[in-house]
PDB file of C-alpha atoms in Angstrom:
ATOM      1  CA  MET D   1       5.445 -31.848  12.379  1.00 35.00           C
ATOM      2  CA  THR D   2       2.376 -30.740  14.318  1.00 41.00           C
ATOM      3  CA  LYS D   3       0.255 -27.825  13.200  1.00 48.00           C
ATOM      4  CA  LEU D   4       1.336 -25.856  16.275  1.00 49.00           C
ATOM      5  CA  THR D   5       5.005 -26.336  15.402  1.00 56.00           C
ATOM      6  CA  ALA D   6       4.384 -25.196  11.833  1.00 56.00           C
ATOM      7  CA  VAL D   7       2.591 -22.077  13.042  1.00 60.00           C
ATOM      8  CA  ASP D   8       5.404 -21.338  15.481  1.00 80.00           C
ATOM      9  CA  ALA D   9       7.901 -21.634  12.632  1.00 85.00           C
ATOM     10  CA  ASP D  10       5.856 -19.136  10.599  1.00 88.00           C
ATOM     11  CA  LEU D  11       5.889 -16.702  13.509  1.00 92.00           C
ATOM     12  CA  ASP D  12       9.617 -17.097  14.059  1.00 94.00           C
ATOM     13  CA  GLN D  13      10.236 -16.460  10.384  1.00 95.00           C
ATOM     14  CA  ALA D  14       8.020 -13.370  10.424  1.00 97.00           C
ATOM     15  CA  VAL D  15       9.817 -11.896  13.435  1.00 97.00           C
ATOM     16  CA  GLN D  16      13.222 -12.628  11.925  1.00 97.00           C
ATOM     17  CA  ALA D  17      12.205 -11.019   8.619  1.00 98.00           C
ATOM     18  CA  ALA D  18      10.967  -7.911  10.462  1.00 98.00           C
ATOM     19  CA  ASP D  19      14.205  -7.658  12.451  1.00 98.00           C
ATOM     20  CA  ALA D  20      16.274  -8.044   9.269  1.00 98.00           C
ATOM     21  CA  ALA D  21      14.270  -5.346   7.465  1.00 98.00           C
ATOM     22  CA  ALA D  22      14.725  -2.901  10.341  1.00 98.00           C
ATOM     23  CA  LEU D  23      18.455  -3.584  10.457  1.00 98.00           C
ATOM     24  CA  ALA D  24      18.780  -3.050   6.699  1.00 98.00           C
ATOM     25  CA  ALA D  25      16.878   0.257   6.944  1.00 98.00           C
ATOM     26  CA  GLY D  26      18.995   1.445   9.860  1.00 98.00           C
ATOM     27  CA  VAL D  27      16.013   1.892  12.176  1.00 98.00           C
ATOM     28  CA  SER D  28      14.447   0.329  15.226  1.00 98.00           C
ATOM     29  CA  VAL D  29      10.730  -0.407  14.979  1.00 98.00           C
ATOM     30  CA  ARG D  30       8.461  -0.811  17.971  1.00 98.00           C
ATOM     31  CA  GLU D  31       4.844  -0.595  19.054  1.00 98.00           C
ATOM     32  CA  LEU D  32       3.869   2.814  20.417  1.00 98.00           C
ATOM     33  CA  SER D  33       1.425   3.570  23.224  1.00 97.00           C
ATOM     34  CA  ASP D  34       2.538   6.448  25.457  1.00 96.00           C
ATOM     35  CA  LEU D  35       1.338   9.971  24.846  1.00 97.00           C
ATOM     36  CA  ALA D  36       4.727  11.445  23.962  1.00 97.00           C
ATOM     37  CA  ASP D  37       5.324   8.893  21.197  1.00 98.00           C
ATOM     38  CA  LEU D  38       1.781   9.232  19.887  1.00 98.00           C
ATOM     39  CA  ALA D  39       2.150  13.007  19.772  1.00 98.00           C
ATOM     40  CA  GLU D  40       5.260  12.504  17.623  1.00 98.00           C
ATOM     41  CA  VAL D  41       3.190  10.364  15.230  1.00 98.00           C
ATOM     42  CA  VAL D  42       0.636  13.188  14.918  1.00 98.00           C
ATOM     43  CA  ARG D  43       3.411  15.690  14.159  1.00 97.00           C
ATOM     44  CA  LEU D  44       5.096  13.404  11.648  1.00 98.00           C
ATOM     45  CA  TYR D  45       1.865  12.789   9.729  1.00 97.00           C
ATOM     46  CA  ALA D  46       1.025  16.501   9.761  1.00 96.00           C
ATOM     47  CA  THR D  47       4.404  17.220   8.162  1.00 95.00           C
ATOM     48  CA  ILE D  48       4.195  14.453   5.550  1.00 95.00           C
ATOM     49  CA  TRP D  49       0.665  15.340   4.434  1.00 92.00           C
ATOM     50  CA  GLY D  50       1.062  19.114   4.852  1.00 90.00           C
ATOM     51  CA  ARG D  51      -1.876  19.323   7.237  1.00 87.00           C
ATOM     52  CA  THR D  52      -0.577  21.081  10.337  1.00 87.00           C
ATOM     53  CA  ASP D  53      -3.987  22.523  11.236  1.00 86.00           C
ATOM     54  CA  ASN D  54      -5.849  19.279  10.543  1.00 86.00           C
ATOM     55  CA  PRO D  55      -3.501  16.274  10.873  1.00 92.00           C
ATOM     56  CA  PRO D  56      -4.543  12.959   9.277  1.00 93.00           C
ATOM     57  CA  MET D  57      -4.660  11.416  12.773  1.00 95.00           C
ATOM     58  CA  SER D  58      -5.402  13.046  16.120  1.00 96.00           C
ATOM     59  CA  LEU D  59      -3.708  12.287  19.422  1.00 97.00           C
ATOM     60  CA  GLU D  60      -7.036  11.367  21.007  1.00 97.00           C
ATOM     61  CA  LEU D  61      -7.840   8.810  18.296  1.00 97.00           C
ATOM     62  CA  LEU D  62      -4.390   7.231  18.454  1.00 98.00           C
ATOM     63  CA  ARG D  63      -4.707   6.960  22.238  1.00 98.00           C
ATOM     64  CA  ALA D  64      -8.082   5.263  21.874  1.00 98.00           C
ATOM     65  CA  PHE D  65      -6.723   2.876  19.226  1.00 98.00           C
ATOM     66  CA  THR D  66      -3.861   1.735  21.433  1.00 98.00           C
ATOM     67  CA  LYS D  67      -6.098   1.366  24.490  1.00 97.00           C
ATOM     68  CA  ALA D  68      -8.415  -0.870  22.443  1.00 97.00           C
ATOM     69  CA  GLY D  69      -5.505  -3.087  21.380  1.00 97.00           C
ATOM     70  CA  ASN D  70      -5.003  -1.836  17.840  1.00 98.00           C
ATOM     71  CA  TYR D  71      -1.699  -1.280  16.068  1.00 98.00           C
ATOM     72  CA  VAL D  72       0.446   1.845  16.185  1.00 98.00           C
ATOM     73  CA  GLY D  73       4.061   1.235  15.198  1.00 98.00           C
ATOM     74  CA  GLY D  74       6.955   3.627  14.841  1.00 98.00           C
ATOM     75  CA  ALA D  75      10.374   3.493  13.170  1.00 98.00           C
ATOM     76  CA  PHE D  76      13.189   5.374  14.904  1.00 98.00           C
ATOM     77  CA  ASP D  77      16.527   6.578  13.607  1.00 98.00           C
ATOM     78  CA  GLY D  78      18.219   6.951  16.957  1.00 97.00           C
ATOM     79  CA  ASP D  79      15.736   8.915  19.063  1.00 97.00           C
ATOM     80  CA  ARG D  80      13.964  10.460  16.070  1.00 98.00           C
ATOM     81  CA  LEU D  81      10.664   9.095  14.789  1.00 98.00           C
ATOM     82  CA  VAL D  82      11.046   8.761  11.002  1.00 98.00           C
ATOM     83  CA  GLY D  83       8.079   6.557  10.131  1.00 98.00           C
ATOM     84  CA  ALA D  84       4.783   5.373  11.570  1.00 98.00           C
ATOM     85  CA  CYS D  85       1.977   2.990  10.693  1.00 98.00           C
ATOM     86  CA  VAL D  86      -1.522   2.739  12.203  1.00 98.00           C
ATOM     87  CA  GLY D  87      -4.049  -0.072  11.866  1.00 98.00           C
ATOM     88  CA  PHE D  88      -7.286  -1.190  13.472  1.00 97.00           C
ATOM     89  CA  PHE D  89      -9.106  -4.507  13.539  1.00 97.00           C
ATOM     90  CA  HIS D  90     -11.923  -5.534  11.201  1.00 96.00           C
ATOM     91  CA  ALA D  91     -15.152  -7.079  12.473  1.00 92.00           C
ATOM     92  CA  PRO D  92     -14.410 -10.150  14.670  1.00 90.00           C
ATOM     93  CA  THR D  93     -15.479 -12.664  12.006  1.00 88.00           C
ATOM     94  CA  GLU D  94     -13.079 -11.278   9.361  1.00 90.00           C
ATOM     95  CA  ASP D  95      -9.686 -12.236  10.883  1.00 90.00           C
ATOM     96  CA  ALA D  96      -8.059  -9.086   9.524  1.00 97.00           C
ATOM     97  CA  LEU D  97      -6.375  -5.836  10.440  1.00 98.00           C
ATOM     98  CA  HIS D  98      -7.008  -2.694   8.380  1.00 98.00           C
ATOM     99  CA  SER D  99      -3.784  -0.736   7.963  1.00 98.00           C
ATOM    100  CA  HIS D 100      -5.240   2.744   7.729  1.00 97.00           C
ATOM    101  CA  ILE D 101      -2.226   5.026   7.314  1.00 97.00           C
ATOM    102  CA  ALA D 102       1.549   4.761   6.986  1.00 97.00           C
ATOM    103  CA  GLY D 103       4.183   7.333   6.176  1.00 97.00           C
ATOM    104  CA  VAL D 104       7.887   8.066   6.424  1.00 97.00           C
ATOM    105  CA  ALA D 105       9.780  11.340   6.718  1.00 97.00           C
ATOM    106  CA  PRO D 106      10.802  12.742   3.307  1.00 95.00           C
ATOM    107  CA  ASP D 107      14.520  12.656   4.099  1.00 96.00           C
ATOM    108  CA  VAL D 108      14.532   8.879   4.701  1.00 97.00           C
ATOM    109  CA  VAL D 109      12.648   7.911   1.539  1.00 94.00           C
ATOM    110  CA  GLY D 110      14.716   5.278  -0.257  1.00 94.00           C
ATOM    111  CA  ARG D 111      16.040   3.633   2.903  1.00 97.00           C
ATOM    112  CA  HIS D 112      13.214   1.040   2.940  1.00 97.00           C
ATOM    113  CA  VAL D 113      11.804   2.288   6.234  1.00 98.00           C
ATOM    114  CA  GLY D 114       8.270   1.614   4.957  1.00 98.00           C
ATOM    115  CA  PHE D 115       9.207  -2.010   4.275  1.00 98.00           C
ATOM    116  CA  ALA D 116      10.523  -2.365   7.819  1.00 98.00           C
ATOM    117  CA  LEU D 117       7.292  -0.891   9.222  1.00 98.00           C
ATOM    118  CA  LYS D 118       5.074  -3.248   7.213  1.00 98.00           C
ATOM    119  CA  LEU D 119       7.066  -6.309   8.235  1.00 98.00           C
ATOM    120  CA  HIS D 120       6.855  -5.244  11.880  1.00 98.00           C
ATOM    121  CA  GLN D 121       3.101  -4.847  11.484  1.00 98.00           C
ATOM    122  CA  ARG D 122       2.887  -8.308   9.861  1.00 98.00           C
ATOM    123  CA  ALA D 123       4.763  -9.979  12.714  1.00 98.00           C
ATOM    124  CA  TRP D 124       2.661  -8.080  15.284  1.00 98.00           C
ATOM    125  CA  ALA D 125      -0.560  -9.251  13.609  1.00 97.00           C
ATOM    126  CA  MET D 126       0.582 -12.870  13.281  1.00 96.00           C
ATOM    127  CA  LEU D 127       1.566 -12.961  16.931  1.00 95.00           C
ATOM    128  CA  ARG D 128      -2.074 -12.075  17.685  1.00 95.00           C
ATOM    129  CA  GLY D 129      -3.506 -14.785  15.443  1.00 93.00           C
ATOM    130  CA  VAL D 130      -4.457 -12.475  12.559  1.00 96.00           C
ATOM    131  CA  GLY D 131      -4.174 -13.965   9.077  1.00 95.00           C
ATOM    132  CA  GLU D 132      -4.616 -10.919   6.841  1.00 98.00           C
ATOM    133  CA  ILE D 133      -3.932  -7.193   6.638  1.00 98.00           C
ATOM    134  CA  ALA D 134      -5.853  -4.950   4.238  1.00 98.00           C
ATOM    135  CA  TRP D 135      -5.217  -1.370   3.171  1.00 98.00           C
ATOM    136  CA  THR D 136      -5.824   1.071   0.342  1.00 98.00           C
ATOM    137  CA  PHE D 137      -3.506   3.088  -1.865  1.00 97.00           C
ATOM    138  CA  ASP D 138      -3.805   5.553  -4.731  1.00 96.00           C
ATOM    139  CA  PRO D 139      -3.625   3.443  -7.920  1.00 97.00           C
ATOM    140  CA  LEU D 140      -1.978   6.309  -9.821  1.00 97.00           C
ATOM    141  CA  VAL D 141       1.060   6.413  -7.520  1.00 96.00           C
ATOM    142  CA  SER D 142       3.415   4.109  -9.376  1.00 96.00           C
ATOM    143  CA  ARG D 143       5.975   3.670  -6.584  1.00 95.00           C
ATOM    144  CA  ASN D 144       3.250   2.645  -4.124  1.00 96.00           C
ATOM    145  CA  ALA D 145       1.780   0.172  -6.601  1.00 97.00           C
ATOM    146  CA  TYR D 146       5.208  -1.432  -6.999  1.00 97.00           C
ATOM    147  CA  PHE D 147       5.786  -1.466  -3.239  1.00 97.00           C
ATOM    148  CA  ASN D 148       2.431  -3.019  -2.397  1.00 98.00           C
ATOM    149  CA  ILE D 149       1.999  -5.474  -5.273  1.00 97.00           C
ATOM    150  CA  VAL D 150       5.601  -6.524  -5.898  1.00 97.00           C
ATOM    151  CA  LYS D 151       7.685  -5.705  -2.838  1.00 97.00           C
ATOM    152  CA  LEU D 152       5.048  -6.966  -0.358  1.00 98.00           C
ATOM    153  CA  ALA D 153       3.051  -9.328  -2.645  1.00 97.00           C
ATOM    154  CA  ALA D 154      -0.291  -7.865  -1.528  1.00 98.00           C
ATOM    155  CA  ARG D 155      -3.156  -8.508  -3.951  1.00 97.00           C
ATOM    156  CA  PRO D 156      -5.618  -5.859  -5.181  1.00 97.00           C
ATOM    157  CA  VAL D 157      -9.216  -6.970  -4.692  1.00 96.00           C
ATOM    158  CA  GLU D 158     -11.377  -3.867  -5.249  1.00 96.00           C
ATOM    159  CA  TYR D 159     -11.268  -0.484  -7.002  1.00 97.00           C
ATOM    160  CA  LEU D 160     -12.838   2.276  -4.880  1.00 97.00           C
ATOM    161  CA  PRO D 161     -13.676   5.503  -6.797  1.00 94.00           C
ATOM    162  CA  ASN D 162     -13.211   8.733  -4.797  1.00 93.00           C
ATOM    163  CA  PHE D 163     -13.116   6.660  -1.623  1.00 89.00           C
ATOM    164  CA  TYR D 164     -12.315   9.420   0.881  1.00 89.00           C
ATOM    165  CA  GLY D 165     -13.876  12.314  -1.002  1.00 86.00           C
ATOM    166  CA  ALA D 166     -11.920  15.580  -1.136  1.00 72.00           C
ATOM    167  CA  MET D 167      -8.733  15.387   0.948  1.00 62.00           C
ATOM    168  CA  LEU D 168      -7.076  18.719   0.033  1.00 64.00           C
ATOM    169  CA  ASP D 169      -3.565  18.043   1.292  1.00 63.00           C
ATOM    170  CA  THR D 170      -0.137  18.375  -0.282  1.00 59.00           C
ATOM    171  CA  ILE D 171      -0.114  14.723  -1.399  1.00 64.00           C
ATOM    172  CA  ASN D 172      -3.629  14.340  -2.843  1.00 64.00           C
ATOM    173  CA  GLY D 173      -4.235  17.944  -3.911  1.00 62.00           C
ATOM    174  CA  GLU D 174      -7.613  18.605  -5.524  1.00 69.00           C
ATOM    175  CA  ASP D 175      -7.832  15.270  -7.308  1.00 78.00           C
ATOM    176  CA  ASP D 176     -10.396  12.548  -6.550  1.00 87.00           C
ATOM    177  CA  SER D 177      -9.272  10.052  -3.905  1.00 89.00           C
ATOM    178  CA  ASP D 178      -9.606   6.798  -5.888  1.00 94.00           C
ATOM    179  CA  ARG D 179      -8.079   3.832  -4.077  1.00 96.00           C
ATOM    180  CA  LEU D 180      -7.195   0.208  -4.691  1.00 97.00           C
ATOM    181  CA  LEU D 181      -7.975  -2.084  -1.782  1.00 98.00           C
ATOM    182  CA  VAL D 182      -5.341  -4.781  -1.279  1.00 98.00           C
ATOM    183  CA  ARG D 183      -5.276  -7.827   0.942  1.00 98.00           C
ATOM    184  CA  TRP D 184      -2.034  -9.159   2.375  1.00 98.00           C
ATOM    185  CA  ARG D 185      -2.407 -12.833   3.265  1.00 98.00           C
ATOM    186  CA  LEU D 186       0.329 -13.069   5.838  1.00 98.00           C
ATOM    187  CA  ARG D 187       1.216 -16.765   5.496  1.00 96.00           C
ATOM    188  CA  ASP D 188       0.813 -17.001   1.720  1.00 96.00           C
ATOM    189  CA  PRO D 189       4.016 -18.445   0.176  1.00 96.00           C
ATOM    190  CA  GLU D 190       4.384 -15.416  -2.136  1.00 96.00           C
ATOM    191  CA  VAL D 191       4.162 -13.073   0.859  1.00 97.00           C
ATOM    192  CA  VAL D 192       6.685 -15.134   2.819  1.00 97.00           C
ATOM    193  CA  ALA D 193       9.079 -14.997  -0.145  1.00 96.00           C
ATOM    194  CA  ALA D 194       8.564 -11.251  -0.613  1.00 97.00           C
ATOM    195  CA  CYS D 195       9.234 -10.556   3.057  1.00 97.00           C
ATOM    196  CA  ALA D 196      12.483 -12.486   2.699  1.00 96.00           C
ATOM    197  CA  GLY D 197      13.474 -10.184  -0.160  1.00 94.00           C
ATOM    198  CA  HIS D 198      12.566 -12.428  -3.093  1.00 93.00           C
ATOM    199  CA  VAL D 199      10.432 -10.297  -5.415  1.00 88.00           C
ATOM    200  CA  HIS D 200       8.935 -11.230  -8.762  1.00 84.00           C
ATOM    201  CA  GLY D 201       7.906  -8.125 -10.650  1.00 82.00           C
ATOM    202  CA  SER D 202       6.240  -8.143 -14.043  1.00 86.00           C
ATOM    203  CA  GLN D 203       8.008  -6.897 -17.175  1.00 91.00           C
ATOM    204  CA  TYR D 204       6.160  -5.010 -19.896  1.00 92.00           C
ATOM    205  CA  ASP D 205       8.275  -6.414 -22.745  1.00 93.00           C
ATOM    206  CA  GLU D 206       7.913  -9.979 -21.558  1.00 94.00           C
ATOM    207  CA  GLU D 207       4.150  -9.653 -21.119  1.00 95.00           C
ATOM    208  CA  VAL D 208       3.709  -8.147 -24.599  1.00 94.00           C
ATOM    209  CA  ALA D 209       5.915 -10.837 -26.137  1.00 93.00           C
ATOM    210  CA  ALA D 210       3.706 -13.442 -24.468  1.00 93.00           C
ATOM    211  CA  GLY D 211       0.552 -11.922 -25.981  1.00 94.00           C
ATOM    212  CA  ALA D 212      -0.559  -9.198 -23.569  1.00 96.00           C
ATOM    213  CA  VAL D 213      -2.475  -6.264 -25.040  1.00 97.00           C
ATOM    214  CA  VAL D 214      -2.403  -2.626 -23.931  1.00 97.00           C
ATOM    215  CA  ALA D 215      -5.734  -1.625 -22.444  1.00 97.00           C
ATOM    216  CA  LEU D 216      -4.543   1.869 -21.525  1.00 98.00           C
ATOM    217  CA  GLY D 217      -1.362   3.409 -22.858  1.00 96.00           C
ATOM    218  CA  VAL D 218       0.357   6.771 -23.156  1.00 94.00           C
ATOM    219  CA  GLY D 219      -0.586   9.069 -26.026  1.00 92.00           C
ATOM    220  CA  ALA D 220       1.671  11.454 -27.922  1.00 89.00           C
ATOM    221  CA  ASP D 221       0.610  14.316 -25.626  1.00 89.00           C
ATOM    222  CA  GLY D 222       1.533  12.374 -22.481  1.00 90.00           C
ATOM    223  CA  GLY D 223      -2.109  11.731 -21.726  1.00 94.00           C
ATOM    224  CA  PRO D 224      -3.948   8.422 -21.465  1.00 97.00           C
ATOM    225  CA  GLN D 225      -4.740   6.577 -24.673  1.00 97.00           C
ATOM    226  CA  ALA D 226      -7.448   3.911 -24.680  1.00 96.00           C
ATOM    227  CA  GLY D 227      -6.454   0.563 -26.128  1.00 96.00           C
ATOM    228  CA  ARG D 228      -8.011  -2.884 -26.317  1.00 94.00           C
ATOM    229  CA  LEU D 229     -10.029  -4.609 -23.608  1.00 93.00           C
ATOM    230  CA  ASP D 230     -10.349  -7.997 -25.288  1.00 92.00           C
ATOM    231  CA  GLY D 231      -7.156  -9.813 -24.262  1.00 90.00           C
ATOM    232  CA  ARG D 232      -6.620 -12.467 -21.622  1.00 95.00           C
ATOM    233  CA  VAL D 233      -3.643 -10.501 -20.253  1.00 97.00           C
ATOM    234  CA  LEU D 234      -3.955  -6.715 -20.303  1.00 97.00           C
ATOM    235  CA  LEU D 235      -1.676  -3.819 -19.437  1.00 98.00           C
ATOM    236  CA  VAL D 236      -2.968  -0.614 -17.847  1.00 98.00           C
ATOM    237  CA  GLY D 237      -0.508   2.264 -17.760  1.00 97.00           C
ATOM    238  CA  VAL D 238      -0.202   5.015 -15.148  1.00 97.00           C
ATOM    239  CA  PRO D 239       1.870   8.244 -15.165  1.00 94.00           C
ATOM    240  CA  PRO D 240       5.449   7.917 -13.867  1.00 90.00           C
ATOM    241  CA  ASP D 241       4.919  10.632 -11.216  1.00 92.00           C
ATOM    242  CA  ILE D 242       1.304  11.599 -10.565  1.00 92.00           C
ATOM    243  CA  ALA D 243       2.260  14.042  -7.779  1.00 89.00           C
ATOM    244  CA  ALA D 244       4.456  16.066 -10.141  1.00 91.00           C
ATOM    245  CA  LEU D 245       1.785  15.873 -12.835  1.00 92.00           C
ATOM    246  CA  ARG D 246      -0.897  17.211 -10.462  1.00 89.00           C
ATOM    247  CA  ALA D 247       1.336  20.173  -9.673  1.00 88.00           C
ATOM    248  CA  ALA D 248       2.165  20.861 -13.325  1.00 91.00           C
ATOM    249  CA  ASP D 249      -1.122  20.049 -15.076  1.00 93.00           C
ATOM    250  CA  LEU D 250      -4.101  19.218 -12.902  1.00 91.00           C
ATOM    251  CA  ASP D 251      -6.415  18.748 -15.888  1.00 93.00           C
ATOM    252  CA  LEU D 252      -4.101  16.114 -17.385  1.00 95.00           C
ATOM    253  CA  ALA D 253      -3.806  14.405 -14.003  1.00 93.00           C
ATOM    254  CA  ARG D 254      -7.598  14.263 -13.802  1.00 94.00           C
ATOM    255  CA  ARG D 255      -7.750  12.760 -17.312  1.00 96.00           C
ATOM    256  CA  TRP D 256      -5.416  10.011 -16.132  1.00 97.00           C
ATOM    257  CA  ARG D 257      -7.563   9.444 -13.042  1.00 96.00           C
ATOM    258  CA  ALA D 258     -10.712   9.041 -15.107  1.00 96.00           C
ATOM    259  CA  ALA D 259      -9.038   6.824 -17.713  1.00 97.00           C
ATOM    260  CA  VAL D 260      -7.457   4.452 -15.184  1.00 97.00           C
ATOM    261  CA  ARG D 261     -10.712   4.264 -13.250  1.00 97.00           C
ATOM    262  CA  GLU D 262     -12.678   3.457 -16.400  1.00 97.00           C
ATOM    263  CA  ALA D 263     -10.228   0.846 -17.664  1.00 97.00           C
ATOM    264  CA  VAL D 264      -9.720  -0.998 -14.381  1.00 97.00           C
ATOM    265  CA  THR D 265     -13.371  -1.042 -13.338  1.00 97.00           C
ATOM    266  CA  ALA D 266     -14.449  -2.217 -16.797  1.00 96.00           C
ATOM    267  CA  LEU D 267     -11.892  -5.018 -16.779  1.00 96.00           C
ATOM    268  CA  VAL D 268     -12.754  -6.095 -13.241  1.00 95.00           C
ATOM    269  CA  ALA D 269     -16.453  -6.165 -14.160  1.00 94.00           C
ATOM    270  CA  ASP D 270     -15.496  -8.441 -17.067  1.00 94.00           C
ATOM    271  CA  GLY D 271     -13.645 -10.915 -14.862  1.00 94.00           C
ATOM    272  CA  ALA D 272     -10.076  -9.584 -14.879  1.00 96.00           C
ATOM    273  CA  ARG D 273      -7.942  -9.005 -11.792  1.00 96.00           C
ATOM    274  CA  VAL D 274      -4.676  -7.246 -11.069  1.00 97.00           C
ATOM    275  CA  THR D 275      -1.896  -9.825 -10.758  1.00 95.00           C
ATOM    276  CA  GLY D 276       1.269  -7.778 -11.113  1.00 96.00           C
ATOM    277  CA  PHE D 277       2.951  -4.453 -11.734  1.00 97.00           C
ATOM    278  CA  ASP D 278       5.872  -3.362 -13.906  1.00 96.00           C
ATOM    279  CA  ARG D 279       7.996  -0.752 -12.171  1.00 93.00           C
ATOM    280  CA  ALA D 280       7.927   1.343 -15.356  1.00 93.00           C
ATOM    281  CA  GLY D 281       4.230   2.018 -14.653  1.00 95.00           C
ATOM    282  CA  TRP D 282       2.049  -0.833 -15.907  1.00 97.00           C
ATOM    283  CA  TYR D 283      -0.585  -2.851 -14.089  1.00 97.00           C
ATOM    284  CA  VAL D 284      -0.851  -6.419 -15.332  1.00 97.00           C
ATOM    285  CA  MET D 285      -4.411  -7.713 -15.320  1.00 97.00           C
ATOM    286  CA  ARG D 286      -5.492 -11.247 -16.153  1.00 96.00           C
ATOM    287  CA  ARG D 287      -8.704 -13.021 -16.958  1.00 93.00           C
ATOM    288  CA  ASP D 288      -8.841 -16.542 -15.573  1.00 83.00           C
ATOM    289  CA  SER D 289     -10.419 -17.813 -18.796  1.00 67.00           C
TER     290      SER D 289
END
């Protein structure tokens, strides 16, 4: 088999996986470029983030992105836009697309529309010779950690404290905007398997039974409780629902932010890396030696 044939097979597989994900979610996903569709993206994002007066993306910027050949994709339930994803290219030498923002309408959460959007973006990027997509997410949002690390098999590579500064929207509130940067290597075997629906999540009980130690756990008051940082495999806990916690107890949410930041950055500085996530709310971090 020639290299070209192998690459073509990868592309075919990526397109088929994207089509299957869209079908399973009950949506059609396509690239967007005309003004009417882009205006719908602006409105959708404004609704999701609660920023009607200052949407996360402007129509002018989306228009410029599409004119310059960047990615704007939308998921439609019939004629209604229910999800959108926007990305722009890295520097030419980096062979990567930065997926800046993605969101789905609240009433379709749970239908895997986000998965369909990401697989469409992956196929779009591969068809243009791009080998990697990078993006950031809030490390305290447990469902997003599971989606990115397990469902998509993206790999965290950097912790970014207060990356965007104050955002002051209905999702981020008044908390710091810490982010984990992940890289999605589009032809990696784990990514290919994940896109085909074969996920391999971590399990807290199994990791502890195998010798993992808790670096950050949950105290009796529901707050963060520092543990040990000396294991080869370490578990870092996060709240089950940080958005609800911010609304109910902002001070406690901020304690969690500071504790997770301190634990993860200390472990990364000491040679550990995030390799998995337990859906119950635990990052799995490993030292190579």
